[in-house]
CSV table of C-alpha atoms in Angstrom, one decimal:
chain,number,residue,atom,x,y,z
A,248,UNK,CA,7.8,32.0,5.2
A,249,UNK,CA,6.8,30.5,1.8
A,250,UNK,CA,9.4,32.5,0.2
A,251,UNK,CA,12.1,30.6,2.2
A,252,UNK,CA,10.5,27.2,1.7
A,253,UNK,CA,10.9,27.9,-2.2
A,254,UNK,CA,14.5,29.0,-1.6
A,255,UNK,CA,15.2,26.1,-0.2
A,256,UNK,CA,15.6,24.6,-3.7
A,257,UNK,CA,13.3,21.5,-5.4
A,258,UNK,CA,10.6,20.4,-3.2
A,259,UNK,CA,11.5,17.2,-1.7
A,260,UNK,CA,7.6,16.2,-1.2
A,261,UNK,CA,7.0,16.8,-4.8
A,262,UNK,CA,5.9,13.6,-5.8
A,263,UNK,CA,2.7,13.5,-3.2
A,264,UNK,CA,1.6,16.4,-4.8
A,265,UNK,CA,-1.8,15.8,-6.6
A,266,UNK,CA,-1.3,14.3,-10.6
A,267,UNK,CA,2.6,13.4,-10.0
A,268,UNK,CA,2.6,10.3,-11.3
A,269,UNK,CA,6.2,8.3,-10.4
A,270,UNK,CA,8.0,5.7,-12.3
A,271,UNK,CA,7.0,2.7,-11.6
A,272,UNK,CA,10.8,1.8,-9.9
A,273,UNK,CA,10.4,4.7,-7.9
A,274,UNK,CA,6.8,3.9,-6.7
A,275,UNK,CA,8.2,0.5,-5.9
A,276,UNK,CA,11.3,1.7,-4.0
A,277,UNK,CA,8.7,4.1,-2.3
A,278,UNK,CA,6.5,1.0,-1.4
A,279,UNK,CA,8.9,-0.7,0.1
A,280,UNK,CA,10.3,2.1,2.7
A,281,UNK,CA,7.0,2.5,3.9
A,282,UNK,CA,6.1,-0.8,4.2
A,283,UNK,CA,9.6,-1.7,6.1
A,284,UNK,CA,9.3,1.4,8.3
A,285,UNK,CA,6.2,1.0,10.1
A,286,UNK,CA,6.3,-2.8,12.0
A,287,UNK,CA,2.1,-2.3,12.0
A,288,UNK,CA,0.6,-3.5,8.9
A,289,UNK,CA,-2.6,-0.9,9.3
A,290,UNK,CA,0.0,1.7,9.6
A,291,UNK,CA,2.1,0.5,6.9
A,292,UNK,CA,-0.8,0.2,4.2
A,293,UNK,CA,-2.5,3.3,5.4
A,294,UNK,CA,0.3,5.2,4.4
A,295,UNK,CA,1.4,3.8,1.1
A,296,UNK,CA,-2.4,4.2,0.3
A,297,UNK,CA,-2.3,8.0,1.2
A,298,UNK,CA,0.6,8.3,-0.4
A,299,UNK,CA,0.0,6.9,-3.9
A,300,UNK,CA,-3.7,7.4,-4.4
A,301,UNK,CA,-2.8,7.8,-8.4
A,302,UNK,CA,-1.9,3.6,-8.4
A,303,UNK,CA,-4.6,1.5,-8.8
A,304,UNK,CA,-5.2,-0.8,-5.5
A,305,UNK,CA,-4.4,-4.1,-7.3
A,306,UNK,CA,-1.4,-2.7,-8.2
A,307,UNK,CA,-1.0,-1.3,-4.4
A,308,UNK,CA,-2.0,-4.5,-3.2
A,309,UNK,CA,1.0,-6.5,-5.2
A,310,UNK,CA,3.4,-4.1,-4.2
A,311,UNK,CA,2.6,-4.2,-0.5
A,312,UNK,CA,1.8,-8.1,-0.6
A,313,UNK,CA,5.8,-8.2,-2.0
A,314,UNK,CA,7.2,-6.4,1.4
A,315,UNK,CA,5.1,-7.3,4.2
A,316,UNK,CA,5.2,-11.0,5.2
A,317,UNK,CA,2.4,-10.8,7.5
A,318,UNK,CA,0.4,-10.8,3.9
A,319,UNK,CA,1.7,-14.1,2.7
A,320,UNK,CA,-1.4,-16.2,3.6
A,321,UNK,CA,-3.3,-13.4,2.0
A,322,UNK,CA,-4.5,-13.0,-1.8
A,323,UNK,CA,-4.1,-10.7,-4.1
A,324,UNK,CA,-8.1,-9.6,-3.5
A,325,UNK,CA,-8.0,-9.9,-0.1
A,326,UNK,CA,-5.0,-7.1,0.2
A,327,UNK,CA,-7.3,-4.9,-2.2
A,328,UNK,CA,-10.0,-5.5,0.3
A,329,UNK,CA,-7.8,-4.5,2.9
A,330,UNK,CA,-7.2,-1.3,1.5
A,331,UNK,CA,-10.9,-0.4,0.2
A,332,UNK,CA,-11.5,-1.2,4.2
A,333,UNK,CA,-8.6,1.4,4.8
A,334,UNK,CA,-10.2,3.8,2.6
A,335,UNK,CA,-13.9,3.5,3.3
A,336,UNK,CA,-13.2,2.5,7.1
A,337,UNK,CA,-10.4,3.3,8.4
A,338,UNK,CA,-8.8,1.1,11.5
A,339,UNK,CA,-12.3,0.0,12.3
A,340,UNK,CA,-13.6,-1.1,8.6
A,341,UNK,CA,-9.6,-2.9,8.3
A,342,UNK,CA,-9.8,-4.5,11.2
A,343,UNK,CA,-13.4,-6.2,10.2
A,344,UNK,CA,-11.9,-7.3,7.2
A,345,UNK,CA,-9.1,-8.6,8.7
A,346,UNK,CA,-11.0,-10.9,10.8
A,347,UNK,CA,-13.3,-11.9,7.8
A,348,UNK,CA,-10.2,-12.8,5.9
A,349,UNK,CA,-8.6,-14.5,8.6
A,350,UNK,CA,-11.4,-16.8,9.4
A,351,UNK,CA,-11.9,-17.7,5.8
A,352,UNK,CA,-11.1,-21.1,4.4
A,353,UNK,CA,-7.4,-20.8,2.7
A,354,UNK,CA,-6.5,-21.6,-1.1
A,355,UNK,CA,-6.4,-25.1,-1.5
A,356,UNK,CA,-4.1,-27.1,-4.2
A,357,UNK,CA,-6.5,-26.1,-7.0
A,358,UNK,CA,-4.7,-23.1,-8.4
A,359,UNK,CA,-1.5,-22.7,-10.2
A,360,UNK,CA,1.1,-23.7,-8.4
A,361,UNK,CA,3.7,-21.6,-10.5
A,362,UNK,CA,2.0,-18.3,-10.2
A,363,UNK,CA,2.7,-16.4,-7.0
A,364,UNK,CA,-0.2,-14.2,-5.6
């Protein structure tokens, strides 16, 4: 059965194979499928998480903040908190940051306008 799976020619799944690191426009292009195909945002950053573990989460977190606009009144930190919750958590530990983050006082005018999160 393995023979015919490596018959089968170049292993589509490659890149989620520990130490594969993607191009940056790939991971990005990646980033956004997932986000777009799953309407749950747990389900959604759960899986780009799995699924690029080699990125570091501020990195994951501006990606994901750029294609889910349920993340708009987030930060930056907040979506990194998001997915340590993911990854310490799971639905449970995202869910109570969610709520924390959602009850906290929002930016004011203070920062830079100019500079999106």
């Amino acid at each position: 059965m393995a023979d015919d799976v490596q018959d089968e020619g170049p292993d589509e799944l490659a890149w989620l194979q520990p130490g594969q690191r993607a191009a940056p426009a790939e991971a990005l292009r990646r980033i956004q499928v997932l986000c777009g195909s799953r309407p749950d945002l747990f389900a959604a950053m759960f899986l780009v998480l799995a699924t690029h573990q080699e990125l570091p989460r501020d990195m994951l977190a501006a990606a994901i903040k750029q294609f889910r606009g349920d993340l708009d009144a987030y930060s930056r930190d907040d979506v990194v908190s998001l997915l340590t919750a993911i990854w310490n958590g799971g639905k449970s530990g995202f869910d109570a940051v969610l709520r924390t983050r959602a009850n906290s006082p929002k930016k004011g005018g203070g920062g830079f306008s100019w500079v999106k999160e």
